[in-house]
PDB file of C-alpha atoms in Angstrom:
ATOM      1  CA  UNK A   1       1.517  18.514  15.519  1.00 79.00           C
ATOM      2  CA  UNK A   2       4.873  18.597  18.013  1.00 93.00           C
ATOM      3  CA  UNK A   3       8.195  19.844  15.658  1.00 97.00           C
ATOM      4  CA  UNK A   4      10.702  18.141  16.749  1.00 98.00           C
ATOM      5  CA  UNK A   5      13.403  18.476  13.883  1.00 97.00           C
ATOM      6  CA  UNK A   6      16.776  18.093  14.694  1.00 98.00           C
ATOM      7  CA  UNK A   7      15.895  17.197  18.396  1.00 98.00           C
ATOM      8  CA  UNK A   8      17.974  15.711  20.660  1.00 98.00           C
ATOM      9  CA  UNK A   9      16.563  13.200  22.050  1.00 98.00           C
ATOM     10  CA  UNK A  10      18.874  10.210  23.076  1.00 98.00           C
ATOM     11  CA  UNK A  11      18.266   8.004  25.349  1.00 98.00           C
ATOM     12  CA  UNK A  12      14.820   9.925  26.102  1.00 98.00           C
ATOM     13  CA  UNK A  13      11.339   8.169  27.343  1.00 98.00           C
ATOM     14  CA  UNK A  14       9.104   8.384  25.820  1.00 98.00           C
ATOM     15  CA  UNK A  15       7.303   4.869  25.922  1.00 98.00           C
ATOM     16  CA  UNK A  16       3.580   5.568  25.263  1.00 98.00           C
ATOM     17  CA  UNK A  17       3.715   9.021  24.200  1.00 98.00           C
ATOM     18  CA  UNK A  18       1.472  10.940  21.691  1.00 98.00           C
ATOM     19  CA  UNK A  19       3.973  11.114  18.897  1.00 98.00           C
ATOM     20  CA  UNK A  20       1.033  10.848  16.114  1.00 98.00           C
ATOM     21  CA  UNK A  21       2.091  12.890  12.901  1.00 98.00           C
ATOM     22  CA  UNK A  22       5.471  14.840  14.802  1.00 98.00           C
ATOM     23  CA  UNK A  23       7.740  15.829  12.549  1.00 98.00           C
ATOM     24  CA  UNK A  24      11.131  14.383  14.112  1.00 98.00           C
ATOM     25  CA  UNK A  25      13.335  14.633  10.758  1.00 98.00           C
ATOM     26  CA  UNK A  26      16.794  14.095  11.742  1.00 98.00           C
ATOM     27  CA  UNK A  27      15.704  13.522  14.869  1.00 98.00           C
ATOM     28  CA  UNK A  28      18.257  11.921  17.585  1.00 98.00           C
ATOM     29  CA  UNK A  29      16.481   9.431  18.654  1.00 98.00           C
ATOM     30  CA  UNK A  30      19.335   6.858  19.351  1.00 98.00           C
ATOM     31  CA  UNK A  31      18.786   4.351  22.453  1.00 98.00           C
ATOM     32  CA  UNK A  32      15.031   5.731  23.252  1.00 98.00           C
ATOM     33  CA  UNK A  33      12.318   4.285  24.846  1.00 98.00           C
ATOM     34  CA  UNK A  34       9.951   4.588  22.117  1.00 98.00           C
ATOM     35  CA  UNK A  35       8.128   1.240  22.802  1.00 98.00           C
ATOM     36  CA  UNK A  36       3.903   1.684  22.590  1.00 98.00           C
ATOM     37  CA  UNK A  37       4.164   5.615  20.899  1.00 98.00           C
ATOM     38  CA  UNK A  38       1.293   6.861  18.517  1.00 98.00           C
ATOM     39  CA  UNK A  39       3.748   7.529  15.698  1.00 98.00           C
ATOM     40  CA  UNK A  40       0.913   7.215  13.296  1.00 98.00           C
ATOM     41  CA  UNK A  41       1.941   9.654  10.718  1.00 98.00           C
ATOM     42  CA  UNK A  42       4.956  10.644  11.499  1.00 98.00           C
ATOM     43  CA  UNK A  43       7.552  12.355   9.637  1.00 98.00           C
ATOM     44  CA  UNK A  44      10.965  10.381  10.670  1.00 98.00           C
ATOM     45  CA  UNK A  45      13.377  10.563   7.998  1.00 98.00           C
ATOM     46  CA  UNK A  46      16.758  10.901   8.057  1.00 98.00           C
ATOM     47  CA  UNK A  47      16.410  10.380  12.339  1.00 98.00           C
ATOM     48  CA  UNK A  48      18.619   8.687  13.978  1.00 98.00           C
ATOM     49  CA  UNK A  49      17.223   5.510  15.792  1.00 98.00           C
ATOM     50  CA  UNK A  50      19.850   3.218  16.158  1.00 98.00           C
ATOM     51  CA  UNK A  51      19.380   1.085  19.715  1.00 98.00           C
ATOM     52  CA  UNK A  52      16.162   2.587  20.286  1.00 98.00           C
ATOM     53  CA  UNK A  53      13.576   0.607  21.859  1.00 98.00           C
ATOM     54  CA  UNK A  54      10.655   0.329  19.023  1.00 98.00           C
ATOM     55  CA  UNK A  55       8.007  -2.595  20.406  1.00 98.00           C
ATOM     56  CA  UNK A  56       4.942  -2.300  19.448  1.00 98.00           C
ATOM     57  CA  UNK A  57       4.659   0.951  18.591  1.00 98.00           C
ATOM     58  CA  UNK A  58       2.201   1.973  15.452  1.00 98.00           C
ATOM     59  CA  UNK A  59       3.777   2.919  12.514  1.00 98.00           C
ATOM     60  CA  UNK A  60       0.833   3.378  10.249  1.00 98.00           C
ATOM     61  CA  UNK A  61       2.197   5.502   7.496  1.00 98.00           C
ATOM     62  CA  UNK A  62       5.320   6.641   9.321  1.00 98.00           C
ATOM     63  CA  UNK A  63       8.234   8.005   7.010  1.00 98.00           C
ATOM     64  CA  UNK A  64      10.806   5.632   7.360  1.00 98.00           C
ATOM     65  CA  UNK A  65      12.810   6.847   4.406  1.00 98.00           C
ATOM     66  CA  UNK A  66      16.586   6.989   4.831  1.00 98.00           C
ATOM     67  CA  UNK A  67      15.423   6.397   9.190  1.00 98.00           C
ATOM     68  CA  UNK A  68      19.004   5.106  10.844  1.00 98.00           C
ATOM     69  CA  UNK A  69      18.130   2.057  12.401  1.00 98.00           C
ATOM     70  CA  UNK A  70      20.875  -1.133  13.155  1.00 98.00           C
ATOM     71  CA  UNK A  71      21.103  -3.970  14.783  1.00 97.00           C
ATOM     72  CA  UNK A  72      20.204  -2.909  17.654  1.00 98.00           C
ATOM     73  CA  UNK A  73      17.010  -1.391  17.135  1.00 98.00           C
ATOM     74  CA  UNK A  74      14.271  -3.400  18.425  1.00 98.00           C
ATOM     75  CA  UNK A  75      11.120  -2.920  16.402  1.00 98.00           C
ATOM     76  CA  UNK A  76       7.948  -5.193  15.224  1.00 98.00           C
ATOM     77  CA  UNK A  77       9.621  -7.159  12.180  1.00 98.00           C
ATOM     78  CA  UNK A  78       6.444  -5.793  10.203  1.00 98.00           C
ATOM     79  CA  UNK A  79       8.241  -1.929  10.630  1.00 98.00           C
ATOM     80  CA  UNK A  80      11.569  -3.704  10.009  1.00 98.00           C
ATOM     81  CA  UNK A  81      10.395  -5.027   6.118  1.00 98.00           C
ATOM     82  CA  UNK A  82       8.521  -1.700   5.638  1.00 98.00           C
ATOM     83  CA  UNK A  83      11.443   0.134   6.516  1.00 98.00           C
ATOM     84  CA  UNK A  84      14.145  -2.440   4.131  1.00 98.00           C
ATOM     85  CA  UNK A  85      11.373  -1.898   1.232  1.00 98.00           C
ATOM     86  CA  UNK A  86      11.950   1.543   1.696  1.00 98.00           C
ATOM     87  CA  UNK A  87      15.682   2.078   2.115  1.00 98.00           C
ATOM     88  CA  UNK A  88      17.706  -0.593  -0.119  1.00 97.00           C
ATOM     89  CA  UNK A  89      14.275  -1.775  -1.991  1.00 97.00           C
ATOM     90  CA  UNK A  90      12.618  -4.815  -2.342  1.00 98.00           C
ATOM     91  CA  UNK A  91      13.202  -5.812  -6.563  1.00 98.00           C
ATOM     92  CA  UNK A  92      12.597  -8.883  -7.331  1.00 98.00           C
ATOM     93  CA  UNK A  93      12.050  -9.955  -3.689  1.00 98.00           C
ATOM     94  CA  UNK A  94       9.315 -12.465  -2.730  1.00 98.00           C
ATOM     95  CA  UNK A  95       7.191 -10.439  -0.242  1.00 98.00           C
ATOM     96  CA  UNK A  96       3.588 -13.005  -0.382  1.00 98.00           C
ATOM     97  CA  UNK A  97       1.636 -12.716   2.295  1.00 98.00           C
ATOM     98  CA  UNK A  98       3.162  -9.823   3.023  1.00 98.00           C
ATOM     99  CA  UNK A  99       1.510  -7.614   6.078  1.00 98.00           C
ATOM    100  CA  UNK A 100       2.005  -4.065   4.514  1.00 98.00           C
ATOM    101  CA  UNK A 101      -1.530  -2.215   5.635  1.00 97.00           C
ATOM    102  CA  UNK A 102      -1.456   1.323   5.960  1.00 97.00           C
ATOM    103  CA  UNK A 103       2.509   1.091   5.702  1.00 98.00           C
ATOM    104  CA  UNK A 104       4.073   4.094   3.921  1.00 98.00           C
ATOM    105  CA  UNK A 105       5.672   3.418   0.711  1.00 98.00           C
ATOM    106  CA  UNK A 106       6.099   5.915  -1.829  1.00 97.00           C
ATOM    107  CA  UNK A 107       8.391   5.544  -4.296  1.00 97.00           C
ATOM    108  CA  UNK A 108       9.739   2.299  -3.204  1.00 98.00           C
ATOM    109  CA  UNK A 109      11.073   0.078  -5.775  1.00 98.00           C
ATOM    110  CA  UNK A 110       9.378  -3.040  -6.282  1.00 98.00           C
ATOM    111  CA  UNK A 111       9.224  -3.933  -9.601  1.00 98.00           C
ATOM    112  CA  UNK A 112       8.967  -7.668 -10.318  1.00 98.00           C
ATOM    113  CA  UNK A 113       8.158  -8.634  -6.899  1.00 98.00           C
ATOM    114  CA  UNK A 114       5.968 -11.301  -5.525  1.00 98.00           C
ATOM    115  CA  UNK A 115       3.428  -9.286  -4.281  1.00 98.00           C
ATOM    116  CA  UNK A 116       0.651 -11.885  -4.478  1.00 98.00           C
ATOM    117  CA  UNK A 117      -2.229 -12.000  -1.470  1.00 98.00           C
ATOM    118  CA  UNK A 118       0.248  -9.329  -0.028  1.00 98.00           C
ATOM    119  CA  UNK A 119      -2.291  -7.117   2.246  1.00 98.00           C
ATOM    120  CA  UNK A 120      -1.629  -3.338   1.015  1.00 97.00           C
ATOM    121  CA  UNK A 121      -5.038  -1.558   2.468  1.00 95.00           C
ATOM    122  CA  UNK A 122      -4.941   1.946   3.256  1.00 94.00           C
ATOM    123  CA  UNK A 123      -1.173   1.663   1.706  1.00 96.00           C
ATOM    124  CA  UNK A 124       0.513   4.702   0.095  1.00 96.00           C
ATOM    125  CA  UNK A 125       2.432   3.022  -2.883  1.00 96.00           C
ATOM    126  CA  UNK A 126       2.529   6.335  -5.146  1.00 95.00           C
ATOM    127  CA  UNK A 127       4.970   6.909  -7.757  1.00 96.00           C
ATOM    128  CA  UNK A 128       6.158   3.559  -6.223  1.00 97.00           C
ATOM    129  CA  UNK A 129       7.880   0.938  -8.744  1.00 98.00           C
ATOM    130  CA  UNK A 130       5.197  -1.956  -9.680  1.00 98.00           C
ATOM    131  CA  UNK A 131       6.583  -2.328 -13.200  1.00 98.00           C
ATOM    132  CA  UNK A 132       5.688  -6.441 -13.363  1.00 98.00           C
ATOM    133  CA  UNK A 133       5.330  -7.546  -9.948  1.00 98.00           C
ATOM    134  CA  UNK A 134       3.226 -10.378  -9.250  1.00 98.00           C
ATOM    135  CA  UNK A 135      -0.011  -8.561  -7.209  1.00 97.00           C
ATOM    136  CA  UNK A 136      -2.960 -11.705  -7.199  1.00 97.00           C
ATOM    137  CA  UNK A 137      -4.393 -11.834  -4.873  1.00 96.00           C
ATOM    138  CA  UNK A 138      -3.274  -9.011  -3.067  1.00 97.00           C
ATOM    139  CA  UNK A 139      -5.591  -6.212  -1.084  1.00 95.00           C
ATOM    140  CA  UNK A 140      -5.069  -2.858  -2.235  1.00 94.00           C
ATOM    141  CA  UNK A 141      -8.620  -1.566  -0.818  1.00 90.00           C
ATOM    142  CA  UNK A 142      -7.901   2.230  -0.178  1.00 90.00           C
ATOM    143  CA  UNK A 143      -4.422   2.272  -1.065  1.00 93.00           C
ATOM    144  CA  UNK A 144      -3.062   5.052  -2.950  1.00 94.00           C
ATOM    145  CA  UNK A 145      -1.510   4.611  -6.297  1.00 94.00           C
ATOM    146  CA  UNK A 146      -0.630   8.666  -7.716  1.00 93.00           C
ATOM    147  CA  UNK A 147       1.512   8.055 -10.017  1.00 94.00           C
ATOM    148  CA  UNK A 148       2.253   4.448  -9.170  1.00 96.00           C
ATOM    149  CA  UNK A 149       4.234   1.957 -12.183  1.00 97.00           C
ATOM    150  CA  UNK A 150       1.608  -0.501 -12.247  1.00 96.00           C
ATOM    151  CA  UNK A 151       2.920  -1.741 -16.446  1.00 96.00           C
ATOM    152  CA  UNK A 152       2.641  -5.259 -17.280  1.00 96.00           C
ATOM    153  CA  UNK A 153       1.666  -6.482 -12.648  1.00 97.00           C
ATOM    154  CA  UNK A 154      -0.502  -8.801 -12.121  1.00 96.00           C
ATOM    155  CA  UNK A 155      -3.789  -7.957 -10.885  1.00 95.00           C
ATOM    156  CA  UNK A 156      -5.157 -11.514 -11.597  1.00 94.00           C
ATOM    157  CA  UNK A 157      -7.984 -11.175  -8.541  1.00 92.00           C
ATOM    158  CA  UNK A 158      -6.898  -8.601  -6.636  1.00 93.00           C
ATOM    159  CA  UNK A 159      -8.489  -6.757  -4.568  1.00 91.00           C
ATOM    160  CA  UNK A 160      -8.918  -2.698  -5.956  1.00 86.00           C
ATOM    161  CA  UNK A 161     -12.493  -2.132  -4.799  1.00 73.00           C
ATOM    162  CA  UNK A 162     -14.056   0.611  -2.105  1.00 57.00           C
ATOM    163  CA  UNK A 163     -16.119   0.608   0.512  1.00 41.00           C
ATOM    164  CA  UNK A 164     -18.271   4.029   1.142  1.00 38.00           C
ATOM    165  CA  UNK A 165     -17.322   6.846  -0.977  1.00 38.00           C
ATOM    166  CA  UNK A 166     -13.127   5.793  -1.343  1.00 45.00           C
ATOM    167  CA  UNK A 167     -11.609   3.286  -2.609  1.00 57.00           C
ATOM    168  CA  UNK A 168      -8.040   2.113  -4.152  1.00 78.00           C
ATOM    169  CA  UNK A 169      -6.746   5.247  -5.986  1.00 85.00           C
ATOM    170  CA  UNK A 170      -5.478   6.054  -9.595  1.00 87.00           C
ATOM    171  CA  UNK A 171      -4.793   9.392 -11.478  1.00 87.00           C
ATOM    172  CA  UNK A 172      -3.876   9.867 -14.687  1.00 89.00           C
ATOM    173  CA  UNK A 173      -0.269   8.920 -14.082  1.00 91.00           C
ATOM    174  CA  UNK A 174      -0.875   5.859 -13.121  1.00 92.00           C
ATOM    175  CA  UNK A 175       0.428   3.931 -15.636  1.00 94.00           C
ATOM    176  CA  UNK A 176      -0.808   0.313 -15.066  1.00 92.00           C
ATOM    177  CA  UNK A 177      -2.804  -2.194 -18.025  1.00 92.00           C
ATOM    178  CA  UNK A 178      -6.005  -1.116 -20.204  1.00 93.00           C
ATOM    179  CA  UNK A 179      -7.213  -4.172 -18.712  1.00 92.00           C
ATOM    180  CA  UNK A 180      -6.328  -2.706 -15.092  1.00 91.00           C
ATOM    181  CA  UNK A 181      -7.644   0.005 -15.024  1.00 92.00           C
ATOM    182  CA  UNK A 182     -11.143  -0.923 -17.531  1.00 92.00           C
ATOM    183  CA  UNK A 183     -11.486  -3.658 -13.816  1.00 90.00           C
ATOM    184  CA  UNK A 184     -10.762  -0.324 -11.206  1.00 89.00           C
ATOM    185  CA  UNK A 185     -13.553   2.078 -12.999  1.00 91.00           C
ATOM    186  CA  UNK A 186     -16.164  -1.025 -13.227  1.00 90.00           C
ATOM    187  CA  UNK A 187     -15.167  -1.515  -9.816  1.00 87.00           C
ATOM    188  CA  UNK A 188     -14.978   1.892  -8.362  1.00 87.00           C
ATOM    189  CA  UNK A 189     -17.320   3.909 -10.732  1.00 88.00           C
ATOM    190  CA  UNK A 190     -19.835   0.861 -11.878  1.00 89.00           C
ATOM    191  CA  UNK A 191     -20.970   0.009 -15.504  1.00 93.00           C
ATOM    192  CA  UNK A 192     -24.545  -0.124 -15.532  1.00 94.00           C
ATOM    193  CA  UNK A 193     -25.281   0.179 -19.224  1.00 95.00           C
ATOM    194  CA  UNK A 194     -22.125   0.645 -20.459  1.00 95.00           C
ATOM    195  CA  UNK A 195     -20.501  -1.837 -23.528  1.00 96.00           C
ATOM    196  CA  UNK A 196     -18.111  -3.825 -22.338  1.00 95.00           C
ATOM    197  CA  UNK A 197     -18.820  -6.248 -25.709  1.00 95.00           C
ATOM    198  CA  UNK A 198     -15.813  -7.941 -26.142  1.00 94.00           C
ATOM    199  CA  UNK A 199     -13.760  -6.988 -23.077  1.00 95.00           C
ATOM    200  CA  UNK A 200     -11.001  -8.724 -21.283  1.00 94.00           C
ATOM    201  CA  UNK A 201     -11.908  -9.004 -17.749  1.00 92.00           C
ATOM    202  CA  UNK A 202     -10.069 -12.355 -16.514  1.00 92.00           C
ATOM    203  CA  UNK A 203      -8.974 -13.446 -13.720  1.00 89.00           C
ATOM    204  CA  UNK A 204     -10.615  -9.968 -12.129  1.00 90.00           C
ATOM    205  CA  UNK A 205     -12.540 -10.313  -9.158  1.00 87.00           C
ATOM    206  CA  UNK A 206     -15.610  -8.203  -9.840  1.00 87.00           C
ATOM    207  CA  UNK A 207     -17.913  -9.562  -6.288  1.00 81.00           C
ATOM    208  CA  UNK A 208     -20.637  -6.952  -5.942  1.00 81.00           C
ATOM    209  CA  UNK A 209     -19.617  -4.498  -9.120  1.00 87.00           C
ATOM    210  CA  UNK A 210     -22.679  -2.596 -10.293  1.00 90.00           C
ATOM    211  CA  UNK A 211     -22.979  -4.799 -13.752  1.00 93.00           C
ATOM    212  CA  UNK A 212     -26.750  -3.748 -14.664  1.00 94.00           C
ATOM    213  CA  UNK A 213     -27.707  -4.008 -17.948  1.00 95.00           C
ATOM    214  CA  UNK A 214     -24.178  -3.329 -19.127  1.00 94.00           C
ATOM    215  CA  UNK A 215     -23.711  -4.887 -22.768  1.00 95.00           C
ATOM    216  CA  UNK A 216     -20.734  -8.161 -21.913  1.00 94.00           C
ATOM    217  CA  UNK A 217     -21.370  -9.786 -24.784  1.00 95.00           C
ATOM    218  CA  UNK A 218     -18.565 -11.950 -26.016  1.00 94.00           C
ATOM    219  CA  UNK A 219     -16.468 -10.428 -22.905  1.00 94.00           C
ATOM    220  CA  UNK A 220     -14.097 -12.808 -21.283  1.00 93.00           C
ATOM    221  CA  UNK A 221     -14.562 -13.427 -17.619  1.00 86.00           C
ATOM    222  CA  UNK A 222     -13.147 -16.520 -16.482  1.00 75.00           C
ATOM    223  CA  UNK A 223      -9.303 -17.768 -16.430  1.00 51.00           C
ATOM    224  CA  UNK A 224      -6.677 -17.574 -14.289  1.00 35.00           C
ATOM    225  CA  UNK A 225      -7.976 -17.531 -10.655  1.00 39.00           C
ATOM    226  CA  UNK A 226     -11.733 -18.327 -10.435  1.00 38.00           C
ATOM    227  CA  UNK A 227     -14.364 -15.309 -10.930  1.00 35.00           C
ATOM    228  CA  UNK A 228     -17.270 -14.468  -8.801  1.00 38.00           C
ATOM    229  CA  UNK A 229     -19.568 -13.899 -10.136  1.00 39.00           C
ATOM    230  CA  UNK A 230     -20.582  -9.842 -10.458  1.00 40.00           C
ATOM    231  CA  UNK A 231     -24.117  -8.300  -9.771  1.00 40.00           C
ATOM    232  CA  UNK A 232     -25.440  -8.579 -13.698  1.00 43.00           C
ATOM    233  CA  UNK A 233     -28.319  -8.322 -15.687  1.00 40.00           C
ATOM    234  CA  UNK A 234     -27.444  -7.694 -19.560  1.00 43.00           C
ATOM    235  CA  UNK A 235     -26.351 -10.654 -21.663  1.00 41.00           C
ATOM    236  CA  UNK A 236     -22.924 -12.818 -21.168  1.00 38.00           C
TER     237      UNK A 236
END
């Protein structure tokens, strides 16, 4: 991991450079050529990227908080959008169907935003403000939601499932309505034999959930967007 904190790299040719996890905090990269560079998980906080060329650069997981861009900065639309969300906030913004996968959105203000059908796989939304956001049919697989505020967020049909041993990550500080925490538990921890009588699971995406022998009597499993039939041998 290269430590280039506060380095003077103005107009430097860094085309295709491997800068993965590099510390570029407060570095002067103005007018530098970073096209095609690998900047995955790089720390670009407060770095100067005015006039820089970042076309086709890999910025997955890169920290862009306080990073300085201008109209002459050449950067793919996806990463300029991530930069805008982080530095300008996106409260109430229409972000439907946006590709935000693997974006570093730590602490982002997205309250009331329309994030329906947005792809947020592997995105870091820790401490993000998602209060009242519309996350219907959003793909949150493997997303980090530690200490995030999802109070009153709409999660109709959202993908909260895991693969292998990791899934959408919540913790005790994550603020999320009881209904959706229950859905998350069912998806990621399974609910075989669980008492779910009268549970409100309406509009939840429970595809392939383990509900063997669960008691789902009087549970609500419909409404809103269509719900695919879960794996279940218990009563409904």
